[in-house]
XYZ file of C-alpha atoms in Angstrom:
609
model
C 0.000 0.000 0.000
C 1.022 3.426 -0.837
C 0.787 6.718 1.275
C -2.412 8.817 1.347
C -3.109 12.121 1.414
C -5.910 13.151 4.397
C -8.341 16.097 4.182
C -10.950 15.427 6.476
C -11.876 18.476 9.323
C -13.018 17.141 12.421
C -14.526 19.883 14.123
C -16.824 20.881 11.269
C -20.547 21.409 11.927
C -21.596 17.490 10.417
C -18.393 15.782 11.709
C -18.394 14.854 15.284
C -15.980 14.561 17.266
C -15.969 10.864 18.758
C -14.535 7.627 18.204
C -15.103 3.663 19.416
C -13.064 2.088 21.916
C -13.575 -1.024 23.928
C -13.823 -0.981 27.479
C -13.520 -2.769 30.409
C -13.491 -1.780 34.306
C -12.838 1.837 35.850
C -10.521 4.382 35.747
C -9.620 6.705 38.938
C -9.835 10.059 37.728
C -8.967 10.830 41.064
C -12.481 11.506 41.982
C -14.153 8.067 42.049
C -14.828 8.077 37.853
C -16.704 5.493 36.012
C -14.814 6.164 33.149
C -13.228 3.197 31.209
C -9.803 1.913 31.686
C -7.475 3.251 29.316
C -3.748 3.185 29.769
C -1.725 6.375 29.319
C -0.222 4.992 26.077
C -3.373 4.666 25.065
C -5.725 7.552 23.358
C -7.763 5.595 20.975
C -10.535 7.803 19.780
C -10.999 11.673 20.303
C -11.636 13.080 24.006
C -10.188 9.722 24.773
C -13.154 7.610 26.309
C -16.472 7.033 25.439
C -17.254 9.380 28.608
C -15.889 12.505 26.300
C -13.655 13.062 29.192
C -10.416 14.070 27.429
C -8.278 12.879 30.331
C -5.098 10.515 29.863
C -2.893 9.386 32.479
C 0.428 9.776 30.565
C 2.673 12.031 31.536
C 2.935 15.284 29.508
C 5.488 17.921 27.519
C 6.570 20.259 30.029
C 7.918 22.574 27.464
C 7.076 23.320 24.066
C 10.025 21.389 22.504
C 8.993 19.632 18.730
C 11.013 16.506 19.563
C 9.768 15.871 15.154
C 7.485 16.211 12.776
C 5.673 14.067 10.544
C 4.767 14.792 6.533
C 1.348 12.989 6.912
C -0.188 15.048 3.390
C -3.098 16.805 4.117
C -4.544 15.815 7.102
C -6.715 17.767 9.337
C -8.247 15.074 11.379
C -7.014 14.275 15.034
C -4.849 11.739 15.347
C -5.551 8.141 17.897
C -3.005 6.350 19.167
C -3.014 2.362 20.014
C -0.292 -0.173 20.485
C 2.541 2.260 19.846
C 0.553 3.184 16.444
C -0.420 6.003 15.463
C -3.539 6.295 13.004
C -4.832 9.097 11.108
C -6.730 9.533 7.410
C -8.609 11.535 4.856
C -8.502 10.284 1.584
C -7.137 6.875 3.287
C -6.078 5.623 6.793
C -2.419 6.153 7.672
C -0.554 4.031 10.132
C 2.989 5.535 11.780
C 5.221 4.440 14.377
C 3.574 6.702 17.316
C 7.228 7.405 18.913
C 8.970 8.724 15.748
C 6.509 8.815 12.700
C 8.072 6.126 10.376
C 5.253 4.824 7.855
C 4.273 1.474 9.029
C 1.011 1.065 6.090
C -1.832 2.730 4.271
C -4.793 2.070 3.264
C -6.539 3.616 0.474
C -10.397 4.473 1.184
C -11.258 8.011 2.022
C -12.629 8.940 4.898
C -14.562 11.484 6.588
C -14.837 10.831 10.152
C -12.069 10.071 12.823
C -11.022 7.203 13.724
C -11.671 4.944 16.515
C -9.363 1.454 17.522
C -11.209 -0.601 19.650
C -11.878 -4.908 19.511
C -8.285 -5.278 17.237
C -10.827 -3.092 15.417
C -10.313 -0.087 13.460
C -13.943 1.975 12.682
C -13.847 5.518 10.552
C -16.833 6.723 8.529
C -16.830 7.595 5.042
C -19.292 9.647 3.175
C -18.666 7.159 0.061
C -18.652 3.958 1.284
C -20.528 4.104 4.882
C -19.104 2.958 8.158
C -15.889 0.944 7.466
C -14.429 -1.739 9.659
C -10.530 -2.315 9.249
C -8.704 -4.789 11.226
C -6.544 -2.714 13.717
C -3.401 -4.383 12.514
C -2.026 -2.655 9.401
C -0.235 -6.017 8.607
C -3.632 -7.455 7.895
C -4.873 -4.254 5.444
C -5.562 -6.223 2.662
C -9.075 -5.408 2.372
C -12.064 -4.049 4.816
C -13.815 -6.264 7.036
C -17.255 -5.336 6.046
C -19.162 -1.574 5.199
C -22.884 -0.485 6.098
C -25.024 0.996 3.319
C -25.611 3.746 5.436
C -23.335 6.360 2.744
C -24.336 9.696 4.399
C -24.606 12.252 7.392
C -22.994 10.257 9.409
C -21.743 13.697 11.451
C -21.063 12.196 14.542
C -18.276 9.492 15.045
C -19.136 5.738 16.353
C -18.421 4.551 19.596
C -17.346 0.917 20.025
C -18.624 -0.904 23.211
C -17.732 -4.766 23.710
C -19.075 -6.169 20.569
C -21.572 -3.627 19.240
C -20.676 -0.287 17.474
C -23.230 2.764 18.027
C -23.770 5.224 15.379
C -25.467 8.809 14.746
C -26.589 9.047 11.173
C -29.667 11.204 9.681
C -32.705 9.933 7.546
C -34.387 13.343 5.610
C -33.785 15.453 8.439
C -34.550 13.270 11.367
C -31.700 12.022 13.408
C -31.041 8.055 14.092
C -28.857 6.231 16.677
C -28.095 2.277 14.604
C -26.468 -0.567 16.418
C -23.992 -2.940 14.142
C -22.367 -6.453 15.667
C -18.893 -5.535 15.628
C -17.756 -8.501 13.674
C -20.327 -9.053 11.232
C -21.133 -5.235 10.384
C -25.077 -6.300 10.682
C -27.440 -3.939 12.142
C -28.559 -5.190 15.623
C -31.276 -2.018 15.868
C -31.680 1.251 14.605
C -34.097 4.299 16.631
C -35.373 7.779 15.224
C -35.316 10.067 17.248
C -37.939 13.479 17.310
C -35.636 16.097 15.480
C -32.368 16.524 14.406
C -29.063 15.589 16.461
C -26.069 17.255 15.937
C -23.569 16.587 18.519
C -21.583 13.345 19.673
C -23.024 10.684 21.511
C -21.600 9.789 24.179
C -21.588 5.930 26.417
C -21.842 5.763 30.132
C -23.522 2.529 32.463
C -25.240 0.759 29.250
C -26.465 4.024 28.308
C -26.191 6.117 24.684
C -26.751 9.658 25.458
C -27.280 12.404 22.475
C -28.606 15.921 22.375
C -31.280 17.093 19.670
C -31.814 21.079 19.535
C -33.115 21.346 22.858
C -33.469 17.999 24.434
C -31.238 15.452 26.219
C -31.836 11.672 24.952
C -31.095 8.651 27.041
C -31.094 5.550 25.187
C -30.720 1.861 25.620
C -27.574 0.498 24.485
C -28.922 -3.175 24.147
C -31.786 -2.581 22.341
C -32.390 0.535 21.632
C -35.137 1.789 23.589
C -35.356 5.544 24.426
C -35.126 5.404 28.235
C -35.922 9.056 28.598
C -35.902 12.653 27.177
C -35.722 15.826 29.043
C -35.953 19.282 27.559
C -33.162 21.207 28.988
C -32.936 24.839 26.542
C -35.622 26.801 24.794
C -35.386 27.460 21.038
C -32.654 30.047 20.897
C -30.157 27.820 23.321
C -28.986 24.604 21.454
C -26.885 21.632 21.670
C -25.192 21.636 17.774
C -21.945 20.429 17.490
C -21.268 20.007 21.244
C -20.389 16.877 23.001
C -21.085 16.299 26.286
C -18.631 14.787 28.893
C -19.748 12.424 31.583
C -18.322 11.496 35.069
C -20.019 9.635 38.119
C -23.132 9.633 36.363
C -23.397 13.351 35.836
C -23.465 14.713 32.216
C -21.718 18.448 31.460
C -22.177 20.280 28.557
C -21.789 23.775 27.419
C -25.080 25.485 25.004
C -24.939 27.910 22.101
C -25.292 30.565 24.608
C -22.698 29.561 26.742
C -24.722 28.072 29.720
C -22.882 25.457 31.863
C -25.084 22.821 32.626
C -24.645 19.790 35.221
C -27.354 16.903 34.367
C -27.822 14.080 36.866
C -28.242 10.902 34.430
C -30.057 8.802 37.508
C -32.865 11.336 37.416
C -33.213 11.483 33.921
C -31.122 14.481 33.272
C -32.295 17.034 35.560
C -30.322 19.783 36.075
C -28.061 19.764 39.174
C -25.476 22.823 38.235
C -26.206 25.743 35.464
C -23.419 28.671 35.257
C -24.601 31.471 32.609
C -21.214 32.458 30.967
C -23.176 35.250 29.146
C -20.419 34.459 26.558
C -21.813 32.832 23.371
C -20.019 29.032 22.837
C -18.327 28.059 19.351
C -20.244 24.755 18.435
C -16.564 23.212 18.530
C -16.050 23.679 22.290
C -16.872 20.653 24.569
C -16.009 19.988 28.248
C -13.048 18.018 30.077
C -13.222 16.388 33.306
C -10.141 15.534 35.619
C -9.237 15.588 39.180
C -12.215 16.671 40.158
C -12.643 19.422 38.425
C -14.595 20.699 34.874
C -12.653 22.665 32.273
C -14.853 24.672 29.229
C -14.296 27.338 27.052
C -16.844 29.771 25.139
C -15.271 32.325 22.902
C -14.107 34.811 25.242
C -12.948 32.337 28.856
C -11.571 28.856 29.228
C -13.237 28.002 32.859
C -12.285 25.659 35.538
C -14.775 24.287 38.398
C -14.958 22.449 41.299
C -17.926 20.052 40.604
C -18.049 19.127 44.184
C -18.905 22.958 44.164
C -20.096 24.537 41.237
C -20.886 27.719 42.164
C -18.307 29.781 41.037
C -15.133 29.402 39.001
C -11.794 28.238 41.208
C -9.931 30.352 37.735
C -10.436 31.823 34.253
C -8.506 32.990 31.550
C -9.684 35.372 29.266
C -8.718 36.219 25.556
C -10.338 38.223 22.273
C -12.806 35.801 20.104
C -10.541 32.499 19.741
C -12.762 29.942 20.544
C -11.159 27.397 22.778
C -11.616 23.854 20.933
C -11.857 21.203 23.437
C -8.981 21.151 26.312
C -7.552 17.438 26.715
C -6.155 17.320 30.259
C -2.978 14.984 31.169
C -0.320 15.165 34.092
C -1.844 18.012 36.158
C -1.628 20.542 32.954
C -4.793 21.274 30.217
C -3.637 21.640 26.472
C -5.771 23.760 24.611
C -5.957 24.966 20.778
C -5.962 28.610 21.517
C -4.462 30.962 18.776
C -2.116 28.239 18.403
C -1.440 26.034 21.437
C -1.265 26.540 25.050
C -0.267 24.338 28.282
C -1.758 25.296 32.006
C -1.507 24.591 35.056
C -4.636 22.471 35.393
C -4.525 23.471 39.010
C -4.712 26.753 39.070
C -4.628 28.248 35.412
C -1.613 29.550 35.308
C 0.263 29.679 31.324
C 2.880 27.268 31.286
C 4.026 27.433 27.910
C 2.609 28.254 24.086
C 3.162 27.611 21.068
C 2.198 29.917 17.850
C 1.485 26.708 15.895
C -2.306 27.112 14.422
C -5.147 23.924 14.084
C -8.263 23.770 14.089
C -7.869 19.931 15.134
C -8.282 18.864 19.005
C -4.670 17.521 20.195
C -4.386 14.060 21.472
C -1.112 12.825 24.303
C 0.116 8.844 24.539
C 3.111 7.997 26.354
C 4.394 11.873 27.025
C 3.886 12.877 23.634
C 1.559 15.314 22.639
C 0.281 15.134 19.123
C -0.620 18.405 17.184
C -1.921 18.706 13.661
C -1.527 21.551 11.456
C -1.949 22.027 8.114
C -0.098 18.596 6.238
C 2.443 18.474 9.368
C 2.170 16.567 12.680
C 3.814 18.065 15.928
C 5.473 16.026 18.433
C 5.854 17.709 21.297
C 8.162 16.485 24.046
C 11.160 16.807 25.916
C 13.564 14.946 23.776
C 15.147 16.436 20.517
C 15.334 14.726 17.574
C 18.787 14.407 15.479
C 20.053 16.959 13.181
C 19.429 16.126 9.277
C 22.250 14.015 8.890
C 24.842 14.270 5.748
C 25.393 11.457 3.653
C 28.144 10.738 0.779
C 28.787 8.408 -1.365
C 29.659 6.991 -4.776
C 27.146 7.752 -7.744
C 28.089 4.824 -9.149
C 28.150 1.564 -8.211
C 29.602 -2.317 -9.785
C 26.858 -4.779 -8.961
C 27.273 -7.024 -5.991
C 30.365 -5.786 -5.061
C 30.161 -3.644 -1.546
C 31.116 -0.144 -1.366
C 30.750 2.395 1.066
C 28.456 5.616 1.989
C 29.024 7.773 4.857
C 26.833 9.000 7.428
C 27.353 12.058 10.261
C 25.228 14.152 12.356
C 25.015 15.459 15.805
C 22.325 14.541 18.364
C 21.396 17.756 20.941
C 20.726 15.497 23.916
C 24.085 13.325 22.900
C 22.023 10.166 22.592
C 23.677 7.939 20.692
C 22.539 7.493 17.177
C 20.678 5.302 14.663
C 20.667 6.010 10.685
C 18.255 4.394 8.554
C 18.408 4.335 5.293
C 16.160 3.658 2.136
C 18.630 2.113 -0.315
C 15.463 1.772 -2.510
C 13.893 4.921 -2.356
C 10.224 4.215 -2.104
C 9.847 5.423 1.621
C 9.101 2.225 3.395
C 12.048 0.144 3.384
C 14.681 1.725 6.139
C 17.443 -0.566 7.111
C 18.795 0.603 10.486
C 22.910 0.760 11.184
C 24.104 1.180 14.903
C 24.177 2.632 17.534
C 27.152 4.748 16.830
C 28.379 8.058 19.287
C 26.475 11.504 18.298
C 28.818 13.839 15.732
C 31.403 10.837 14.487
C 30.966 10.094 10.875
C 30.537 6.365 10.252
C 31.056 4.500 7.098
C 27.926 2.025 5.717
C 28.677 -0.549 3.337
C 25.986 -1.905 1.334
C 25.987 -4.536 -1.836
C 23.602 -3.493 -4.986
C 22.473 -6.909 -5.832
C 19.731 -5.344 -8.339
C 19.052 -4.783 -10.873
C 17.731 -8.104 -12.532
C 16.677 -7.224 -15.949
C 19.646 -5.935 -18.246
C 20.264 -2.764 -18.452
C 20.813 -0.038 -15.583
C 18.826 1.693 -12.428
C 19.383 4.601 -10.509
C 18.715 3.991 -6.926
C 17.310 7.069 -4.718
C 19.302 6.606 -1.540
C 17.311 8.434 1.559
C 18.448 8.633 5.587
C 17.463 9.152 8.847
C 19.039 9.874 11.689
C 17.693 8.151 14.974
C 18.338 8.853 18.029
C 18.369 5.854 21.151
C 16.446 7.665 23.274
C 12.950 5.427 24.426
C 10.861 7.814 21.662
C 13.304 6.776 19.059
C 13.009 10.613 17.807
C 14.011 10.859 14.160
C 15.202 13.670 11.855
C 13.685 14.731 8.950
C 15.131 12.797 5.956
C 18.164 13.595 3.721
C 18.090 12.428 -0.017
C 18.033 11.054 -2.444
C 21.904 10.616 -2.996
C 21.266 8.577 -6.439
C 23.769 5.492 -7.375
C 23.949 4.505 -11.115
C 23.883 0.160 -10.644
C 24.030 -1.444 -14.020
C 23.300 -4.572 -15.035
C 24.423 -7.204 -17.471
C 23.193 -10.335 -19.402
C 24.510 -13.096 -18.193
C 27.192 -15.211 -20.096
C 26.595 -17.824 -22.749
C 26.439 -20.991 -21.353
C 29.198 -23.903 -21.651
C 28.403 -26.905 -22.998
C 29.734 -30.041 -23.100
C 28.584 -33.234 -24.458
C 28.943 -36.266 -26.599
C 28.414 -35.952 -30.487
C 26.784 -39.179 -30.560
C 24.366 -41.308 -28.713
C 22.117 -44.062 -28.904
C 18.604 -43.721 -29.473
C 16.959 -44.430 -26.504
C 19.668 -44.668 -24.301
C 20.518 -41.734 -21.461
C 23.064 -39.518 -22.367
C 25.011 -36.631 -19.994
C 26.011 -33.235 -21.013
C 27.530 -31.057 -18.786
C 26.948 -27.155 -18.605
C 28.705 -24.460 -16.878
C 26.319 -21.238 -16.397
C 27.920 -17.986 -15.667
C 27.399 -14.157 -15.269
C 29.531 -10.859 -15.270
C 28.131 -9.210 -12.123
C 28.259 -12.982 -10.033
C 24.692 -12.711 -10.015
C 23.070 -16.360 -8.137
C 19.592 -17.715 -8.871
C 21.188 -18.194 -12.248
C 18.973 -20.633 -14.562
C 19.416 -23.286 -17.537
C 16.947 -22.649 -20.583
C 16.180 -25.030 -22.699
C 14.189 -24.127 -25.947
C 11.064 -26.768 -25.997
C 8.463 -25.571 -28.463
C 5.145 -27.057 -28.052
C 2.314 -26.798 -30.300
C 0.960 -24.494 -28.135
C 3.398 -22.485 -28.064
C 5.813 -22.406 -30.476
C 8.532 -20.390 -28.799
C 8.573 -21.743 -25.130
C 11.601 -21.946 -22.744
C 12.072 -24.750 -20.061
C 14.411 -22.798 -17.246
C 15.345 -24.934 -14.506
C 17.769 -24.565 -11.274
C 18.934 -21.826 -9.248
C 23.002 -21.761 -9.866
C 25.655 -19.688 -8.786
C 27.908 -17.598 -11.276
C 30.452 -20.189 -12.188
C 28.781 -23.593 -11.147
C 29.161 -26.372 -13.182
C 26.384 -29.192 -13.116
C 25.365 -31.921 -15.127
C 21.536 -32.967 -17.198
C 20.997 -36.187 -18.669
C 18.566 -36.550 -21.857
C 16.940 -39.168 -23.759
C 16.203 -38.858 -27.624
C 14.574 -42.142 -29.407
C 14.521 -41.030 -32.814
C 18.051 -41.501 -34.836
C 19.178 -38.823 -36.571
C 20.655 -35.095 -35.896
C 19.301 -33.893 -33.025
C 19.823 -30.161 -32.199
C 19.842 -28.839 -28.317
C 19.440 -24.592 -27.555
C 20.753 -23.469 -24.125
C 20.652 -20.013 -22.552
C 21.472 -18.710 -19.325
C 18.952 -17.164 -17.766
C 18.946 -14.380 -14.600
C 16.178 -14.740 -11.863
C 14.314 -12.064 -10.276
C 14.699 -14.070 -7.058
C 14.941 -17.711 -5.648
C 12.940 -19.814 -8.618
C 11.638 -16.291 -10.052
C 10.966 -15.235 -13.187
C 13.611 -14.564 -15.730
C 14.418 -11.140 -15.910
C 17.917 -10.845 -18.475
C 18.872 -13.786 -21.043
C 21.944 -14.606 -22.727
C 22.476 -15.785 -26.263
C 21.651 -19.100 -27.430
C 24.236 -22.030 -27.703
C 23.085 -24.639 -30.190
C 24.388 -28.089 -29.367
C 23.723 -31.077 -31.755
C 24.261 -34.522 -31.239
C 23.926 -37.012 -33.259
C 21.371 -40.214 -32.905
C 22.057 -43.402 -34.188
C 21.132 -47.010 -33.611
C 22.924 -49.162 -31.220
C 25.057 -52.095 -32.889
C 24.354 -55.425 -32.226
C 26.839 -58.235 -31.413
C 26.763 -61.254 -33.584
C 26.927 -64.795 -32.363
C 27.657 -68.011 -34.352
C 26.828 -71.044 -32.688
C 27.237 -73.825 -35.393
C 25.494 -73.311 -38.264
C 23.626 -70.550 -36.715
C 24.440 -66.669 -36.706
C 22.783 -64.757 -33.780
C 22.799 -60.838 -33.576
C 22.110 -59.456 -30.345
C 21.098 -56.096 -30.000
């Protein structure tokens, strides 16, 4: 598979912001949460959990350091993380190495919704093909597992519980929550709701909760069932585009018209807490919930709250019309997209660092990394610092299989030791890794063209990476292509040697030696065997080293001349096709009856043949 390019914007009006996970257990969000377990290398879907809490328990960048960036083409849709991969798409699904961005596989089918990793399960929508199952494993991308004919308005992402995958998709103008089986993409139930829906549902206690204009929606997750509804905001205060966040059964949420509200889910969403903001909320701002505390923004204020006491704000921080897409919290600080990026104190507010990088994409943190999308780039953001670009030199030319040497140098700003990888093919995805060698020494890497097969010449587009052995692996940006000139020749005419006579129908023996200029192996014999089918076939046979010597034996019954045609042949690989040919030789034997020995025994004569 080849790479993709990704255009897909998350926080658009129709395009939710949630994604499926599996989950199991609880998670101590130091106040008693029922949120899921997820591990801190771990964010598989956006805001994290199928709560919407956007609270990890990795650690997280102290400083605004770009340990590297990542080329990922156009891609303005948040990245998940899973199994030290990280996943992100548009116009296809992208797979990297999460700790330094190498291209692990892609797979081409656009999308238009994020992504969520859940059940060795990979779920995205697309406004083509419907909701798309992919096997998590981008070893096993050969093709989708199955697709639902639902093709459009899918605006709010799935969310993947156990074996069931939940769904917000619209049928002329009226909203719908479907149900699929996880494995078999069939729809287990499907339920309209009264009006339109335009936010992310969200999963807590068996529960699917959704917002229509005015209304909060509880809804059975095993069959379907509406529970109950509870009108919560008159006609000019509505819930479009905004996802709630849920913790210890109490559902928070932010309207158009920047109310706060607190809903108790065991008394079927009655309102416990509502702050007026008198600020108006962007329909891309959502709540976070960690230690205890609530953190929202409307277009003016990012707020923090005590939910244990609601009343008033414990901090603020103000700024002019930048609407604060959805915090993520992680390590006691609260990463926001706000006129670029910021860090705070989650504690008490105060700036910690910035960044004047600008997204309109919610960032996402595994393992102390914090990932940040802008434009066709990917951010990584942490305390290590990758390599320098390294330099590499070299020969432009090159003798086939015979080893020559390239040499590779660069200097490492933490004085980790260092790894360079390098593409000696030059398609991007086939980085052979040399080391570890001591930061700012040049080192000399040998390496043996053994291509190409066919005769004639290649240039090979040499790229490399410096490494460095720090636990991220952080890599530099490439260097290349240093291009090598490799030709190749045809390989000699073979040697033959063999009787000029033999009997017919007896076994004969001919020896051949097979040979080739460059020393190529998986060297083969040809034999020209015309059938009526085809007139002009070639029997090639063996697998020989430049120089080896072997030995056929053949059988010919008829008598006369009979005339043999033998080429060398040179093998893509082991028992491959032939890719370069020699000349013919033409051996000819000749094919005559075996004598027979006379006897006379008395008057009678005997021949014995």
């Amino acid at each position: 598979m080849n790479k993709k390019t990704i255009v897909l914007i998350i926080c658009t009006l129709l395009i939710a912001t949630t994604i499926p996970v599996v989950v199991t257990g609880t998670n101590q969000n130091d106040n008693n949460s029922s949120s899921p377990i997820i591990d801190g290398e771990e964010w598989p879907m956006v805001f994290h959990d199928p709560q919407r809490t956007s609270f990890s328990t990795s650690e997280g960048p102290e400083t605004n350091n770009i340990m590297s960036e990542l080329n990922a083409g156009s891609t303005q849709i948040p990245v998940v993380i899973s199994n030290d991969i990280l996943y992100t798409g548009s116009s296809g699904i992208s797979a990297y190495d999460a700790n330094n961005g190498l291209l692990i596989d892609d797979y081409f089918m656009a999308s238009n919704g994020p992504i969520t990793i859940g059940s060795e399960k990979l779920i995205f929508t697309s406004g083509i093909f419907g909701l798309v199952c992919l096997d998590a494993d981008p070893e096993n991308w050969d093709g989708y597992l199955w697709i639902t004919d639902i093709t459009q308005n899918m605006f709010a992402s799935p969310i993947i519980i156990d074996d069931s995958v939940y769904v917000s998709h619209m049928v002329s103008s009226i909203s719908h929550i479907s149900c699929f089986d996880i494995e078999s993409g069939d729809e287990l139930w499907d339920t309209a709701l009264s009006g339109m829906s335009m936010t992310d549902i969200a999963y807590d206690d068996g529960k699917i909760f959704t917002f229509d204009t005015q209304n909060i929606i509880c809804i059975n997750g095993t069959d379907g069932l509406i529970l109950w509804q509870t009108p919560i905001a008159d006609v000019s205060d509505m819930f479009v585009g905004i996802s709630p966040a849920i913790e210890d059964g109490i559902l928070y949420t932010i309207s158009s018209n920047g109310i706060i509200y607190a809903l108790d889910l065991a008394d079927e969403g009655s309102i416990e807490m509502e702050y007026d903001t008198g600020e108006q909320c962007n329909f891309k701002d959502s709540p976070a919930l960690a230690y205890g505390y609530l953190y929202v923004g409307t277009q003016e204020t990012m707020y923090c709250f005590d939910i244990s006491d609601p009343t008033s704000p414990e901090w603020t921080y103000s700024y002019n019309d930048q609407p604060a897409i959805t915090p993520i919290v992680a390590d006691d600080k609260i990463y926001v997209r706000l006129d670029g990026l910021k860090c705070f104190d989650a504690m008490d507010g105060s700036l910690i660092w910035e960044s004047d990088i600008i997204s309109n994409v919610c960032p996402a943190i595994s393992n102390g990394i914090l990932y940040y999308s802008s434009g066709s780039t990917i951010y990584f953001f942490n305390e290590n610092t990758a390599p320098e670009s390294p330099s590499f030199n070299g020969p432009s030319e090159a003798i086939k299989n015979v080893e020559i040497s390239f040499y590779a140098n660069t200097v490492d700003p933490d004085d980790d030791d260092i790894y360079y990888l390098i593409d000696w093919i030059g398609n991007g995805d086939n980085y052979v890794e040399f080391g570890p060698f001591p930061s700012g020494v040049e080192q000399e890497i040998t390496h043996i063209f053994t291509s190409p097969h066919y005769e004639g010449n290649r240039t090979f587009h040499i790229y490399c990476i410096a490494k460095d052995e720090s636990v991220y692996g952080s890599i530099s940006n490439p260097v290349g292509p240093h291009d090598v000139f490799v030709e190749n020749h045809a390989p000699d005419i073979p040697i033959v040697s063999g009787p000029d006579q033999a009997y017919a129908g007896y076994s004969f023996t001919v020896q051949f030696t097979v040979s080739d200029p460059d020393n190529d192996i998986n060297l083969a014999l040809g034999r020209f065997a015309p059938t009526q089918e085809d007139p002009y076939y070639w029997d090639w046979t063996g697998n020989y080293e430049s120089g080896e010597t072997f030995e056929n034996t053949y059988t010919v019954e008829n008598v006369g001349i009979k005339t043999f045609k033998f080429k060398t042949g040179e093998r893509g690989s082991h028992n491959g096709g032939i890719r370069a040919e020699s000349e013919a030789f033409i051996y000819e034997v000749e094919i005559i009856e075996k004598p027979g020995i006379e006897l006379e025994i008395g008057n009678l004569t005997a021949t014995l043949g």
